[in-house]
mmCIF file of C-alpha atoms in Angstrom:
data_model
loop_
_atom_site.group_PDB
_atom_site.id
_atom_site.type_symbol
_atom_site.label_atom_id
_atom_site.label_comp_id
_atom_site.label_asym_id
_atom_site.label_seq_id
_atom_site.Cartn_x
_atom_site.Cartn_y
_atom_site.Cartn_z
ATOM 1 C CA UNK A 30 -7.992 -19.820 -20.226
ATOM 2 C CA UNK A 31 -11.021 -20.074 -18.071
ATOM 3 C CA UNK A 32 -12.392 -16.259 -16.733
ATOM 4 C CA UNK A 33 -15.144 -17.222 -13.754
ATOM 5 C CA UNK A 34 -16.330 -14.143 -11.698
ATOM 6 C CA UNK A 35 -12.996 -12.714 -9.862
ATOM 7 C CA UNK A 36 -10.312 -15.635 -10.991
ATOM 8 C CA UNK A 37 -8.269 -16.027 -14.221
ATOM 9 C CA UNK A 38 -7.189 -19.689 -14.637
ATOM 10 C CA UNK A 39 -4.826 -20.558 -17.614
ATOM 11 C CA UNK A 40 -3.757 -24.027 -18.255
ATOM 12 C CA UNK A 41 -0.712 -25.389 -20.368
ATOM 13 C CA UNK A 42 -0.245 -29.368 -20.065
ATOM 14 C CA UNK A 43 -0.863 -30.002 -16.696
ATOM 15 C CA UNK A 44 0.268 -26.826 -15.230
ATOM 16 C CA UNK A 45 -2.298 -24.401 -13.967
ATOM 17 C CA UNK A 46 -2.110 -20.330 -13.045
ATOM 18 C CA UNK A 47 -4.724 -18.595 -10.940
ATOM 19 C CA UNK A 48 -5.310 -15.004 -10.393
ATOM 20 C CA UNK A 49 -7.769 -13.959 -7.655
ATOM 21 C CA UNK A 50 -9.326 -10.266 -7.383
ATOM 22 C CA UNK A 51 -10.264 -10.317 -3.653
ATOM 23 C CA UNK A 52 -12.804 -8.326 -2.999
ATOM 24 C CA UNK A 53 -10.993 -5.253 -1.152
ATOM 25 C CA UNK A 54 -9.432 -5.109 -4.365
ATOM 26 C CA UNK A 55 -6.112 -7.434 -3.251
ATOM 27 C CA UNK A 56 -5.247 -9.777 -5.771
ATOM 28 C CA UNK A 57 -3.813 -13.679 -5.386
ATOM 29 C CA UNK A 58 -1.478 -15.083 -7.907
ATOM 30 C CA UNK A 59 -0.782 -19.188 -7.463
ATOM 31 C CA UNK A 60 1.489 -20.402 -9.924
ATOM 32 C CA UNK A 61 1.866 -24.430 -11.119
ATOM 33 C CA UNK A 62 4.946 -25.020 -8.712
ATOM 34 C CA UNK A 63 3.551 -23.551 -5.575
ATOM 35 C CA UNK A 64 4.742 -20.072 -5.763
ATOM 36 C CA UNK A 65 2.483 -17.617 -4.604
ATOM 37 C CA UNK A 66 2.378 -13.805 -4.773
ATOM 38 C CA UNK A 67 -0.508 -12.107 -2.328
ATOM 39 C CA UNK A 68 -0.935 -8.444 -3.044
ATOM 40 C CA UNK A 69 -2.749 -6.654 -0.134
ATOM 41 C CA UNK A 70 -4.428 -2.925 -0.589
ATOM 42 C CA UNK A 71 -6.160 -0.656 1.982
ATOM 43 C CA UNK A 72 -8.011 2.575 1.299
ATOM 44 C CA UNK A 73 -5.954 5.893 0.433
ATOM 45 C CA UNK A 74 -5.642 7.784 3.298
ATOM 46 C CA UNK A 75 -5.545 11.170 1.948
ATOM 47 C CA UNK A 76 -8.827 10.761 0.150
ATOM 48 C CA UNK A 77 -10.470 8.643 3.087
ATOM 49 C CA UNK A 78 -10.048 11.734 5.323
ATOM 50 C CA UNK A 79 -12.052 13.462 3.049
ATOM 51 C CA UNK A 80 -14.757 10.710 2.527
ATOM 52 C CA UNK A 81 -14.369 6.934 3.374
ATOM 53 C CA UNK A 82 -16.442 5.668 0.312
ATOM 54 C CA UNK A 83 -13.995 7.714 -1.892
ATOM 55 C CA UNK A 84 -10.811 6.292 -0.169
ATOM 56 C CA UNK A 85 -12.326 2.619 -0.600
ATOM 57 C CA UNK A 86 -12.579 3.305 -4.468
ATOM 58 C CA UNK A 87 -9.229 4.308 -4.786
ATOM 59 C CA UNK A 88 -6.889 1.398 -2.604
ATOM 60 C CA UNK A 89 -3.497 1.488 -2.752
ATOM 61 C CA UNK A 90 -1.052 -1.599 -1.885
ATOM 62 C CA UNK A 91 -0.638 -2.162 1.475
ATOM 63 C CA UNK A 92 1.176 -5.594 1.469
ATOM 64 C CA UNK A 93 2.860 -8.014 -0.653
ATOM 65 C CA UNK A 94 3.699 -11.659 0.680
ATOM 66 C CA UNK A 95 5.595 -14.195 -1.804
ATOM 67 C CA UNK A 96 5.696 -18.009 -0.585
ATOM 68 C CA UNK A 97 7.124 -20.532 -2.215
ATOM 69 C CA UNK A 98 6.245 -24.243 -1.314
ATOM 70 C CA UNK A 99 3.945 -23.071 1.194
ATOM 71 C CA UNK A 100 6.843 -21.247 3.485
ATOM 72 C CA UNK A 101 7.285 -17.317 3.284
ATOM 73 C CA UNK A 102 10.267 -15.954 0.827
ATOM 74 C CA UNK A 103 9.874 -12.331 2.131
ATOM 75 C CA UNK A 104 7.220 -9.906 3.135
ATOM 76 C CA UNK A 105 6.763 -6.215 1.748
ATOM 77 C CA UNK A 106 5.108 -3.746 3.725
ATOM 78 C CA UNK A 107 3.655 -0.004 2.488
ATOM 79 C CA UNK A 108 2.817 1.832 5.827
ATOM 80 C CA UNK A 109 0.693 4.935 4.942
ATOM 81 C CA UNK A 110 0.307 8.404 7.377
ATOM 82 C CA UNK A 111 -0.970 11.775 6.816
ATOM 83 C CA UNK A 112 -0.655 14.332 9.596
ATOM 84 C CA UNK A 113 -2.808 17.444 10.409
ATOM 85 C CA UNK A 114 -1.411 20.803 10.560
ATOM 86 C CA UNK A 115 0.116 21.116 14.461
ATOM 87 C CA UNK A 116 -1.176 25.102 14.197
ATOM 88 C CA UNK A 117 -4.459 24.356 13.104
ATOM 89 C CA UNK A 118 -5.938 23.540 16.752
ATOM 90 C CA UNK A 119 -9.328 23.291 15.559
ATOM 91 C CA UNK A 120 -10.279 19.767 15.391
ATOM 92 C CA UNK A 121 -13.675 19.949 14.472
ATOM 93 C CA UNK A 122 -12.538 22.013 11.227
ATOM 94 C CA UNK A 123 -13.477 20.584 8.190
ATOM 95 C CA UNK A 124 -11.715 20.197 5.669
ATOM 96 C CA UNK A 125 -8.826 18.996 8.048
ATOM 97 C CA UNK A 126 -5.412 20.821 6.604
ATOM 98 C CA UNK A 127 -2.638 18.366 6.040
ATOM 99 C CA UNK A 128 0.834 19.382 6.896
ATOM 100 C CA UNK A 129 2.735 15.978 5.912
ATOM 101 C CA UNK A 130 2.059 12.907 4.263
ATOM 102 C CA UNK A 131 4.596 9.853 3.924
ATOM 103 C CA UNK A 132 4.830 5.959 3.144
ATOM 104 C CA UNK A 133 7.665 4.091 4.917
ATOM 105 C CA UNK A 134 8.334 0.502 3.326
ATOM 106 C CA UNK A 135 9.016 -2.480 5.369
ATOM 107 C CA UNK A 136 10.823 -5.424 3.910
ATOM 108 C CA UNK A 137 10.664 -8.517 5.986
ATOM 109 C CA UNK A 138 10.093 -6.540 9.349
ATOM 110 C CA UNK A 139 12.490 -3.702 8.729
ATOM 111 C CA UNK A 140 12.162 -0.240 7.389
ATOM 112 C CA UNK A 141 13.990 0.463 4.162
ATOM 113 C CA UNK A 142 12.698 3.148 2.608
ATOM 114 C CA UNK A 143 10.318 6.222 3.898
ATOM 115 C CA UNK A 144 8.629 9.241 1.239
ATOM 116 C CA UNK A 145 7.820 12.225 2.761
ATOM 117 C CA UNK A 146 6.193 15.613 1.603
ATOM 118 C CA UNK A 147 5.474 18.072 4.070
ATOM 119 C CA UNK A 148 3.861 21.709 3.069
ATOM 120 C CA UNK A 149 4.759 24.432 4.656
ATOM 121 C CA UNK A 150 3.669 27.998 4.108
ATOM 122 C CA UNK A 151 2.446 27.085 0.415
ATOM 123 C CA UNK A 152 5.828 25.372 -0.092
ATOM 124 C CA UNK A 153 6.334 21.607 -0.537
ATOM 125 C CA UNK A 154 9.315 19.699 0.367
ATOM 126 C CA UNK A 155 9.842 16.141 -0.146
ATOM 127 C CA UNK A 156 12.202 13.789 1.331
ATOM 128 C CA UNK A 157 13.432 10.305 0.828
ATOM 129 C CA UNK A 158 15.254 8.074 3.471
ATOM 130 C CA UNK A 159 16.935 4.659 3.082
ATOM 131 C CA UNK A 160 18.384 2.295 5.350
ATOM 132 C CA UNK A 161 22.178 2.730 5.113
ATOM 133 C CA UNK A 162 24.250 -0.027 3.110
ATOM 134 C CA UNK A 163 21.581 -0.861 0.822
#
């Protein structure tokens, strides 16, 4: 095992691993037979609104590609919103209120799954939608 900077290589016979920390905080995995899993993050949303340093120390996973001899095998997809409060007209207000905030997951180019929670007079309600016949 060989730990240099931001990489993790192991070696067994002539088989070799590598983990990569990138430095937006995705990591790389390359495996001996060509397989590798790419692991993509982008700042949290909720606490960027609030302060962009603060949403950059806290990333979430954004995308996840797996190839295999060099060609894709699939491609995940975490699609982060937030919306402000429609009533709140204000938009120089600070703190912004935040009436719903959701993730929708994409696998290979279509949407599979969505998360929801919307507040609503001091009430939260969450939802969760598939794709039919999954």
């Amino acid at each position: 095992m060989l730990i240099r900077e931001s990489s993790v290589s192991t070696k067994v016979g002539e088989a070799e691993s590598k983990i990569l920390l990138e430095p937006d905080g995705g990591v790389t995995s390359v495996m001996p037979w060509f397989h590798s899993v790419t692991i993509d993050t982008v700042p949290y949303n909720v606490l960027a609104d609030k302060e962009a340093l603060l949403g950059e120390s806290y990333p979430v996973p954004a995308k996840q590609r797996t190839e295999i001899g060099g060609d894709l095998a699939n491609r995940f997809e975490w699609k982060y919103f937030m919306r402000p409060n429609q009533q709140n007209k204000q938009k120089s207000q600070t703190p912004r209120i935040i009436s719903k905030v959701g993730r929708r997951l994409r696998v290979n180019g279509e949407n599979v799954l969505s998360l929801n929670t919307i507040e609503r007079h001091h009430l939260r309600q969450r939802s969760l939608t598939t794709k039919p016949n999954l």
